[in-house]
Short mmCIF file of C-alpha atoms and ligand atoms in Angstrom, two decimals:
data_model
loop_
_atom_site.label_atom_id
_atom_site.label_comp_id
_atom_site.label_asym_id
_atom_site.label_seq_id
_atom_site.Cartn_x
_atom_site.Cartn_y
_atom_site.Cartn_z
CA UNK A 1 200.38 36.82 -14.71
CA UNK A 2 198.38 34.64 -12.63
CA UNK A 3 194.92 35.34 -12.29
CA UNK A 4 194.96 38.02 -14.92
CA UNK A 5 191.66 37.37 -15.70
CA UNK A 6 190.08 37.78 -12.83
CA UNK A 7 188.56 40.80 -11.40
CA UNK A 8 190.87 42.90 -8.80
CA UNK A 9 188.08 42.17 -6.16
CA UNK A 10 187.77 38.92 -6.28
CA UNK A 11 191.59 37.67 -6.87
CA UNK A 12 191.90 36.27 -3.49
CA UNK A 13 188.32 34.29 -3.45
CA UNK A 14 189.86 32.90 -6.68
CA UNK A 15 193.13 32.20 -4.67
CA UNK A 16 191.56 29.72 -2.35
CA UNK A 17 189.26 28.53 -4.94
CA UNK A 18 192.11 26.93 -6.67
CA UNK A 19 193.45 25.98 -3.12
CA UNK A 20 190.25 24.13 -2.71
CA UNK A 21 190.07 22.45 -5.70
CA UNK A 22 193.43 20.79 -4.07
CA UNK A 23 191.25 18.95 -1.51
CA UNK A 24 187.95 18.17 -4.13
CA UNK A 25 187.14 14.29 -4.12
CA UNK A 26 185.42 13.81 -7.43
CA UNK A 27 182.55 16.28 -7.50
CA UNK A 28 183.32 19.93 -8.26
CA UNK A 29 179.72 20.70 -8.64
CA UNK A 30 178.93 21.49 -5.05
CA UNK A 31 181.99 23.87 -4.32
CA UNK A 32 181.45 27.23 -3.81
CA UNK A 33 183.07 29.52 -6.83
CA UNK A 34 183.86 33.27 -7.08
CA UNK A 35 180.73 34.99 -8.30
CA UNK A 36 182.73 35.86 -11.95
CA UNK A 37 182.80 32.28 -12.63
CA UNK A 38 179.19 31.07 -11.98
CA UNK A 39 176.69 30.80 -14.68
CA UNK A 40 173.44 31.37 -14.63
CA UNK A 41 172.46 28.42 -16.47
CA UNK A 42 172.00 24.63 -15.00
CA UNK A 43 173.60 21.82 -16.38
CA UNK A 44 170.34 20.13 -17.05
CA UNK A 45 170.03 22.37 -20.27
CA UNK A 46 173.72 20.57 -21.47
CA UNK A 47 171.82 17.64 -22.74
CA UNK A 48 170.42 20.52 -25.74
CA UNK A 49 174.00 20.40 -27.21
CA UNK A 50 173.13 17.21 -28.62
CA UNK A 51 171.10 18.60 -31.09
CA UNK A 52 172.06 21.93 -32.32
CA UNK A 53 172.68 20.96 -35.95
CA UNK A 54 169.44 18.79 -36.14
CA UNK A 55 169.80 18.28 -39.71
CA UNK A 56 172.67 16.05 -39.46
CA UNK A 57 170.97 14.00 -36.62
CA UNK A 58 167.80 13.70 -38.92
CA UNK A 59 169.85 12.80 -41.84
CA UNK A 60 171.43 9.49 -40.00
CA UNK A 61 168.63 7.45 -41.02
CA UNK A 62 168.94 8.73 -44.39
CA UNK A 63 172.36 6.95 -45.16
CA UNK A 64 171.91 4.42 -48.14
CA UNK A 65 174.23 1.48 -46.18
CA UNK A 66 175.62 0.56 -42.73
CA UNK A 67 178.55 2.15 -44.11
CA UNK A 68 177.10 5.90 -44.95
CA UNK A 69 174.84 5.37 -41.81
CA UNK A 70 177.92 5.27 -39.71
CA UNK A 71 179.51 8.19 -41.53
CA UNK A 72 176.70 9.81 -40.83
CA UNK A 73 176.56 9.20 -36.82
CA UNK A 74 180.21 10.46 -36.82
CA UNK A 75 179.60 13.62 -38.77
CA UNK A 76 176.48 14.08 -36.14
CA UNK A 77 178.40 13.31 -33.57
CA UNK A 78 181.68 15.72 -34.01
CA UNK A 79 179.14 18.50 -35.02
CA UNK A 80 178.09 18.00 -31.19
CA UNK A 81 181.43 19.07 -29.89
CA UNK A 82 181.71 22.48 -30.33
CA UNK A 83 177.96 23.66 -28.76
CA UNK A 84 179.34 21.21 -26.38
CA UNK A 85 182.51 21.85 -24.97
CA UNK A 86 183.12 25.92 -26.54
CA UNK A 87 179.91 27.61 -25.94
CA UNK A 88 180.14 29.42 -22.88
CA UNK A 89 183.72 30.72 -23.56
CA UNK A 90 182.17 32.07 -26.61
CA UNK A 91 178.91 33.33 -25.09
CA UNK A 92 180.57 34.57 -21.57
CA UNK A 93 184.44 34.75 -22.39
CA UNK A 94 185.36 31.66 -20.59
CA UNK A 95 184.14 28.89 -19.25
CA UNK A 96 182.13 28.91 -16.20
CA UNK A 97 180.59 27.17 -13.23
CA UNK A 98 177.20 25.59 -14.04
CA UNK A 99 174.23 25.63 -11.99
CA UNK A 100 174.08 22.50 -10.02
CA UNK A 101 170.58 21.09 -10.92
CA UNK A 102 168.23 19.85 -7.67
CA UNK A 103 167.07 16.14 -7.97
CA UNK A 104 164.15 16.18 -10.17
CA UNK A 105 164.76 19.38 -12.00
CA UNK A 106 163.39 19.42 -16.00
CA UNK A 107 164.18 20.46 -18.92
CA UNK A 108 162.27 20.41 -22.05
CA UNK A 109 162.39 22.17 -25.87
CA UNK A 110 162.43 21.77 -29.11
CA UNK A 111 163.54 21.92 -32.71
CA UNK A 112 161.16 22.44 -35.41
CA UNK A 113 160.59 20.97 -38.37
CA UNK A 114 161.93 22.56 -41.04
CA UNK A 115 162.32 21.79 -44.59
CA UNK A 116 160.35 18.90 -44.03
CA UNK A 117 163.31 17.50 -41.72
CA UNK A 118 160.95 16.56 -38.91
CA UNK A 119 160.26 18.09 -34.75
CA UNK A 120 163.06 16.94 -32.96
CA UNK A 121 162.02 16.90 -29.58
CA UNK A 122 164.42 17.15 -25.77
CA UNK A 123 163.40 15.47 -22.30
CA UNK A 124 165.78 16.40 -19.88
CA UNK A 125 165.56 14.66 -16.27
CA UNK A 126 168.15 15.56 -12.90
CA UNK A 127 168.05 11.89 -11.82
CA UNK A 128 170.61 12.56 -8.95
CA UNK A 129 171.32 14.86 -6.95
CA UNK A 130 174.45 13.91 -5.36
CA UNK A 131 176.58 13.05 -7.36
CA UNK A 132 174.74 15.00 -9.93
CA UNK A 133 173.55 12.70 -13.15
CA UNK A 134 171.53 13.88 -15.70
CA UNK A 135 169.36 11.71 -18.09
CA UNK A 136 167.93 13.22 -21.52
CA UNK A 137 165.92 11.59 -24.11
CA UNK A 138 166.17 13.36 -28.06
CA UNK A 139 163.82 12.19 -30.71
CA UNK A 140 162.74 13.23 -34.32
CA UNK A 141 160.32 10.60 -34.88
CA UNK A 142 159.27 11.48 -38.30
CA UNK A 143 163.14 10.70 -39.37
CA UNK A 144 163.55 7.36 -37.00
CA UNK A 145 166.08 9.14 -34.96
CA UNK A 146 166.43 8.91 -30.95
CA UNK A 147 168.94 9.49 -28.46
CA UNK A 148 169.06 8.38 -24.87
CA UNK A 149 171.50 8.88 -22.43
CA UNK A 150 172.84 10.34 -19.13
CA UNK A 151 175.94 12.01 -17.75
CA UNK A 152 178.15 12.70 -14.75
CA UNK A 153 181.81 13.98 -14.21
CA UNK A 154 184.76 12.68 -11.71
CA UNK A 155 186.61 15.68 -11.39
CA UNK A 156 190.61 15.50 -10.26
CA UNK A 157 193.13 18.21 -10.25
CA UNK A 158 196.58 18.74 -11.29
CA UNK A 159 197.72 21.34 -9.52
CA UNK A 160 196.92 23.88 -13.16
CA UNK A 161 193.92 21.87 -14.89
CA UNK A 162 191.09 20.06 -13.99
CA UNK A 163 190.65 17.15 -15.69
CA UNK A 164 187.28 15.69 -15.75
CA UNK A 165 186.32 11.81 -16.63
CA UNK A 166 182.77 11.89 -17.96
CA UNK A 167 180.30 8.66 -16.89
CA UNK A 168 177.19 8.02 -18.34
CA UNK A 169 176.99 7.08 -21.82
CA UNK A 170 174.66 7.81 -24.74
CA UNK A 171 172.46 4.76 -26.77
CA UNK A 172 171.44 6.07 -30.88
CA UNK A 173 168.59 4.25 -32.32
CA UNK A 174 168.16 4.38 -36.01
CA UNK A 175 165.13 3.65 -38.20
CA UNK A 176 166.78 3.30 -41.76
CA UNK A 177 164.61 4.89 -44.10
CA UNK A 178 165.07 2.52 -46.73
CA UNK A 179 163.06 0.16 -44.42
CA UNK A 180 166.00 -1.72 -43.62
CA UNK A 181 166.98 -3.32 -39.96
CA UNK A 182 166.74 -0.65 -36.79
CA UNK A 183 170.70 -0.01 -35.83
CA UNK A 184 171.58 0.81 -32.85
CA UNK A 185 174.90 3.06 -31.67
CA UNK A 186 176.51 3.08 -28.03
CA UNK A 187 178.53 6.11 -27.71
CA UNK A 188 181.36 6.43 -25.08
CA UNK A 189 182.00 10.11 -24.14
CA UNK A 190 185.69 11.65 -24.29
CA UNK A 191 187.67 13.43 -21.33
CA UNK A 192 187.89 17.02 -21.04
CA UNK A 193 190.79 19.14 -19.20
CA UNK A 194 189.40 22.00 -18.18
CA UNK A 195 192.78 24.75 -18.88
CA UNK A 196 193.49 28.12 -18.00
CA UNK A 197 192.41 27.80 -14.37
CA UNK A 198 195.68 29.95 -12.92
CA UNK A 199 194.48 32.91 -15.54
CA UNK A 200 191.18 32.96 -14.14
CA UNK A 201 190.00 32.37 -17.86
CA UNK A 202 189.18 28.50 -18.19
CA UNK A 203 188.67 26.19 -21.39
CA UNK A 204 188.26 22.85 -22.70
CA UNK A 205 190.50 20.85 -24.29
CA UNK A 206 189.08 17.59 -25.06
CA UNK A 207 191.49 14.30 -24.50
CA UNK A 208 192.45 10.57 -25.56
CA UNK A 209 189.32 9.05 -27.46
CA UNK A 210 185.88 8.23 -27.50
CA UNK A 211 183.97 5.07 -29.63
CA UNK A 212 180.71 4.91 -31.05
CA UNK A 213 180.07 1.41 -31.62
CA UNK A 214 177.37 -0.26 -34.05
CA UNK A 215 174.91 -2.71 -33.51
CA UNK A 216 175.66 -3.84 -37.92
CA UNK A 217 179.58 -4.55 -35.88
CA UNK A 218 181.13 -0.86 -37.40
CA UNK A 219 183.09 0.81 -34.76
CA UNK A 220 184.41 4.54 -35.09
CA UNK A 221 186.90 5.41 -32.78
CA UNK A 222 187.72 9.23 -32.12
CA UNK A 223 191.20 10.18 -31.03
CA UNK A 224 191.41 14.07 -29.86
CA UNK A 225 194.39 16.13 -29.64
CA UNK A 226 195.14 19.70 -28.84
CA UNK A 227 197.98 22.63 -30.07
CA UNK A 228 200.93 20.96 -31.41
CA UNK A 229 199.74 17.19 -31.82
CA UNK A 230 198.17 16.53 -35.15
CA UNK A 231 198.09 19.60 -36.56
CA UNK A 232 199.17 22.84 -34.71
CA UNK A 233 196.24 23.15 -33.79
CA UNK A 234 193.95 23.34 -30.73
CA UNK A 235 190.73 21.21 -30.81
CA UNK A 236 191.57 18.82 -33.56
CA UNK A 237 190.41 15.29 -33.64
CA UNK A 238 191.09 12.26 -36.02
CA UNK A 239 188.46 9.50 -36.22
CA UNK A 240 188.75 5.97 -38.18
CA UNK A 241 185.76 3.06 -39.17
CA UNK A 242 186.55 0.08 -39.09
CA UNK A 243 184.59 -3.39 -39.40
CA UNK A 244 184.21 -5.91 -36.99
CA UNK A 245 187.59 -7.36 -38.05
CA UNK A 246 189.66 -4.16 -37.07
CA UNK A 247 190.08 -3.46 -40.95
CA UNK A 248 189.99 0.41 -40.98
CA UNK A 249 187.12 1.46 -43.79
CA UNK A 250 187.31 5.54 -43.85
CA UNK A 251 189.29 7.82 -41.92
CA UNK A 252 188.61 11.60 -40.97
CA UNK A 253 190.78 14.57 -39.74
CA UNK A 254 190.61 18.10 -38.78
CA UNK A 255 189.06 20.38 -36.08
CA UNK A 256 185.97 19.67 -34.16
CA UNK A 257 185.54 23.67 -34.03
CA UNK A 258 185.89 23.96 -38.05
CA UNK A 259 186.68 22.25 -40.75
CA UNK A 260 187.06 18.33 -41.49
CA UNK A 261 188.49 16.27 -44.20
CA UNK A 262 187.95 13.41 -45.31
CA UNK A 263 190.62 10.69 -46.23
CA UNK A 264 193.61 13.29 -45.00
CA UNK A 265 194.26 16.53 -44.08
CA UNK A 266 193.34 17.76 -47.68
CA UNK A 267 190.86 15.45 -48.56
CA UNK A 268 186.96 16.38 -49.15
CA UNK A 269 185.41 18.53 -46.40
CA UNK A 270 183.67 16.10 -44.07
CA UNK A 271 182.30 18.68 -41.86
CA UNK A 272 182.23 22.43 -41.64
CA UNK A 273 180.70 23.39 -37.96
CA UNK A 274 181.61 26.80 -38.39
CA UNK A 275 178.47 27.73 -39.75
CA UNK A 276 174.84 28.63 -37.00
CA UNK A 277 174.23 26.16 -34.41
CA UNK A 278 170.07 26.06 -33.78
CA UNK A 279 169.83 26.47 -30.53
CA UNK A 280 166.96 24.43 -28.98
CA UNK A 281 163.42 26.76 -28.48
CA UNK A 282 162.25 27.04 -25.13
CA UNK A 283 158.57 27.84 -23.60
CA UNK A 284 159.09 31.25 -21.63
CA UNK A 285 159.58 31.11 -18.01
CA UNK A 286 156.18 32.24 -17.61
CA UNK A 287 154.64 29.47 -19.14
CA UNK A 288 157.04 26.99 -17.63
CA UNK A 289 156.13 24.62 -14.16
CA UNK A 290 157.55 24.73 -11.01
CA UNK A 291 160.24 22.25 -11.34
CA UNK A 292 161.61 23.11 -14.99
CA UNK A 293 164.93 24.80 -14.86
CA UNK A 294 164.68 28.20 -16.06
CA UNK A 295 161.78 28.76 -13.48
CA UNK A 296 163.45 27.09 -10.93
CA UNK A 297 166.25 28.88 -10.86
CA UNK A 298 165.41 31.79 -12.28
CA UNK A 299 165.94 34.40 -9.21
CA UNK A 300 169.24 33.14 -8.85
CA UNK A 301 170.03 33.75 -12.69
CA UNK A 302 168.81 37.30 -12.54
CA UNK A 303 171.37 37.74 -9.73
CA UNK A 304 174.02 36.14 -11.19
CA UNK A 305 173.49 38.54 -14.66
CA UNK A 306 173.26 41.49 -12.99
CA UNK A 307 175.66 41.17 -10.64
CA UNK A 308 173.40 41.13 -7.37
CA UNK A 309 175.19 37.84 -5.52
CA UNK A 310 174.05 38.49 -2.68
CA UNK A 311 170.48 37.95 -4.11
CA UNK A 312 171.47 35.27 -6.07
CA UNK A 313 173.06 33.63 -2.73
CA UNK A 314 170.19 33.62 -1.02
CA UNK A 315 167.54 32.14 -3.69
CA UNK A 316 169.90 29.54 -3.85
CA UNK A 317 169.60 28.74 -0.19
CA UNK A 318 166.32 28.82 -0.46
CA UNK A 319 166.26 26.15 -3.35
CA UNK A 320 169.12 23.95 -1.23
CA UNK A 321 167.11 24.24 2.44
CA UNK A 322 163.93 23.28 0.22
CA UNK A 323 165.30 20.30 -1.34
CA UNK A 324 167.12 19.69 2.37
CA UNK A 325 163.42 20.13 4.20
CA UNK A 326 162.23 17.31 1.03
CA UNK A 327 165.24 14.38 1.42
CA UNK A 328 163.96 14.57 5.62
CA UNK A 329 160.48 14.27 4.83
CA UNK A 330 161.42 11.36 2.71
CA UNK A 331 163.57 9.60 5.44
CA UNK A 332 160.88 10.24 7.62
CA UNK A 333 157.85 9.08 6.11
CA UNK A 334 159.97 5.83 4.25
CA UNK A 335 158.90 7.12 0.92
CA UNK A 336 161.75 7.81 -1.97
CA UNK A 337 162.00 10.33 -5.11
CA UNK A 338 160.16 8.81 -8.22
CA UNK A 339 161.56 9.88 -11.40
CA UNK A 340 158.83 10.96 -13.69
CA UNK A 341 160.48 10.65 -17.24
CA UNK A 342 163.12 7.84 -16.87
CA UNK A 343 163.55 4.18 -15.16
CA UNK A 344 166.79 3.43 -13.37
CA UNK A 345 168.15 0.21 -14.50
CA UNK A 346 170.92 -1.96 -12.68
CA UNK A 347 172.63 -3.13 -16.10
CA UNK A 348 171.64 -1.51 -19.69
CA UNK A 349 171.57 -4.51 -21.87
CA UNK A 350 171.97 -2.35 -25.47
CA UNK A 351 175.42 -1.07 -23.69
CA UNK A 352 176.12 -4.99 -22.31
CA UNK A 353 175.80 -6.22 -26.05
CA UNK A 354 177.46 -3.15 -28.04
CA UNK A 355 180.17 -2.36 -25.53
CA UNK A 356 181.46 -6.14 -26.22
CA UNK A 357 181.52 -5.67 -29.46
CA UNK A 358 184.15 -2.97 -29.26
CA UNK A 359 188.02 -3.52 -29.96
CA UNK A 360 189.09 -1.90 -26.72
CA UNK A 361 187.06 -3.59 -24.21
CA UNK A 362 184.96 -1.70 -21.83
CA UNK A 363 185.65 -2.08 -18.08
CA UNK A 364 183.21 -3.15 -16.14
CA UNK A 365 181.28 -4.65 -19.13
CA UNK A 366 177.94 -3.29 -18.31
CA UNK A 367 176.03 -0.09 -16.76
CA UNK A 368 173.63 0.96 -15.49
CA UNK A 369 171.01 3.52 -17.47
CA UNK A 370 167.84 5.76 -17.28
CA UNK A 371 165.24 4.40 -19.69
CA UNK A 372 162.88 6.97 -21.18
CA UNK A 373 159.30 6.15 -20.66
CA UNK A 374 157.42 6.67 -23.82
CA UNK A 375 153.98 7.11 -22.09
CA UNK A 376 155.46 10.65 -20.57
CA UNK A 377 156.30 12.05 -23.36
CA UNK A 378 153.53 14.42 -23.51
CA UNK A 379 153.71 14.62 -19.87
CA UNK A 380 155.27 18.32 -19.01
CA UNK A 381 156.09 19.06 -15.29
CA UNK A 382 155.40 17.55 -12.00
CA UNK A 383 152.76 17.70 -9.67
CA UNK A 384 154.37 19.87 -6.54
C1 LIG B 1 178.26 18.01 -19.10
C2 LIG B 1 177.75 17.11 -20.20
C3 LIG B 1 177.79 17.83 -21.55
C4 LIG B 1 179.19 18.30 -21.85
C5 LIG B 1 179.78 19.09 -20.72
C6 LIG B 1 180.40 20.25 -21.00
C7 LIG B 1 181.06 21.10 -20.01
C8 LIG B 1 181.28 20.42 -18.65
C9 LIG B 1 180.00 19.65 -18.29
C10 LIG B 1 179.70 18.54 -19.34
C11 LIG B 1 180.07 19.12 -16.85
C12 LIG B 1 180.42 20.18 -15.82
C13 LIG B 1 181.73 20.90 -16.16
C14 LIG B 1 181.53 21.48 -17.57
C15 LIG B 1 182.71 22.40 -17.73
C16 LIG B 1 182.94 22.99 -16.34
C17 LIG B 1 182.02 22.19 -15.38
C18 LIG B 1 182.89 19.92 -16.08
C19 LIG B 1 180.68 17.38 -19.22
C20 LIG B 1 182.62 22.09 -13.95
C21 LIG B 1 181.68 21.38 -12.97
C22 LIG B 1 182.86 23.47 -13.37
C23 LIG B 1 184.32 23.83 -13.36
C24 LIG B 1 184.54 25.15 -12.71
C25 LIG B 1 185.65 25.87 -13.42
C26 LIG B 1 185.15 26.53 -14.68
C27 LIG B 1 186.28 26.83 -12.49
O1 LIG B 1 177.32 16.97 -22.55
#
């Protein structure tokens, strides 16, 4: 029945919740939720699913030809999906309402090397507040390997799902290790419908496609379907690379939550992401600066997990009224935020060049971006 999933208590906070969403304009993020549906984590630690198979990222550069190097940023990239888009249902039963990060919050860990694979290392900037974009920067220099991107959501809703456009987009740069040419990858993001919503119990489904297009002119183009479309079932995906010329090279099928094949749907495994994810390593909270997430935010997380909301309401004031108190000061003294890890630019010129080399055009042709800057990144925290 509707709202099954949701606690007797809080059935009618749920009730107008979905009411509410009704009236949302775009941004979700700042709507107040049912305690049963909040998380205690911010959605500047997201940018970590990137990485938690850092194998296959190191391995990119490893790829003999353009050919295997592209394979090789697909298989990356679908490994992605499931830390991305299934985590919290399986860590907290469903998925859940994300901290909404302040402007300037941080982020930082790490993968180590193992097996020789190389650190891979995770920058993670809150860029803007309202609407909220997040910039990250991933690199395992010893493979040639780096990531940069950012992220925001236009939420809408259809009356039983929320369906949620993702902006931002992601630039790969490869080092081949064979010495050859860097390559660099523009990666679109997919759509996600966020189901479930009347049960109280929300998931993911991930929708129509995303591209990752190559600098050496190979696109791959990602088309995701749920229960009953390709193959029964939920979470499945088929992807195709293709040349320059629209001539289809490779194709790939299966589930972004399991298992992957290549050619068809019983050719050789292509991927198999059932196995551990690495989750990224993080300095404790007591070692961590005032504006890096965990500390941040952490009074409001140990209300959230033990069920204290009242607590947790009001440390979250606190943090709001803070921020509040800093965006006057600003106004008043003519001063704006600095970023400290990334540069806002008006037009990204890797996306202007790689997003017109895609089939399916990109409208508008360019974006903008958040360019890491190298020189911080041994810088950790901010001065208050
Ligand atoms: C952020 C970027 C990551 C992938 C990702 C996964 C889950 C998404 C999240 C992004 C954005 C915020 C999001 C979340 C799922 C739910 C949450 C859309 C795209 C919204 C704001 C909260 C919905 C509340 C319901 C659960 C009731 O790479």
């Amino acid at each position: 029945a509707e709202g099954a999933d949701v606690p007797q208590e809080q059935k009618a906070g749920w009730a107008s919740f979905i009411k509410s969403l009704a009236q949302m304009t775009g941004d979700l993020s700042s709507m107040t939720a049912p305690p049963f549906i909040l998380s205690p984590t911010s959605l500047t630690e997201f940018p970590a699913y990137w990485c938690e198979h850092p194998a296959h990222f190191a391995q990119i550069s490893e790829g003999k030809d353009e050919k295997e190097r592209m394979e090789r940023v697909l298989r990356w990239f679908i490994s992605t999906l499931s830390a991305q888009y299934t985590t919290r249902n399986e860590k907290m039963g469903s998925e859940k309402k994300p901290l909404n990060p302040v402007l300037g919050e941080l982020f930082y860990g790490v993968w180590p090397d193992v097996d020789g694979r190389g650190e891979t290392r995770l920058i993670v900037e809150q860029v803007s507040h309202h609407p909220p974009i997040t910039a990250y920067y991933i690199e395992n220099k010893k493979a040639g390997v780096r990531l940069q991107g950012h992220s925001g959501q236009k939420t809408s809703f259809t009356g039983t799902a929320i369906n949620v456009k993702q902006s931002g987009h992601a630039i790969l740069t490869v080092q081949p290790r064979n010495g050859g040419k860097e390559e660099k990858y523009l990666i679109t993001l997919p759509k996600l419908r966020i189901e479930g919503i009347v049960w109280g119990s929300p998931y993911i489904e991930l929708t129509d496609t995303n591209a990752i297009q190559s600098s050496t002119g190979l696109t791959a183009q990602i088309d995701y379907k749920g229960k009953g479309y390709f193959t029964g079932k939920s979470h499945s995906f088929k992807a195709t690379i293709a040349t320059s010329a629209g001539k289809s090279v490779s194709s790939y099928e299966g589930q972004w939550v399991g298992k992957s094949h290549i050619g068809g749907s019983k050719g050789p495994i292509f991927l198999d992401t059932t196995g551990p994810k690495e989750e990224v390593s993080v300095r404790d909270v007591t070692e961590q600066t005032d504006w890096e997430s965990r500390k941040l935010w952490v009074n409001v997380a140990k209300g959230i997990r033990t069920g204290n909301y009242d607590a947790a309401g009001k440390e979250k004031t606190n943090i709001e009224n803070e921020q509040r108190q800093r965006r006057k000061d600003e106004a008043s003294s003519s001063r704006s935020w600095e970023h400290l890890h990334f540069t806002h630019v008006e037009s990204d010129s890797d996306y202007q060049v790689l997003s017109a080399l895609l089939h399916d055009k990109l409208t508008p042709p360019h974006e903008d971006a958040y360019v890491f800057k190298p020189e911080t990144m041994n810088v950790v925290g901010r001065p208050n």
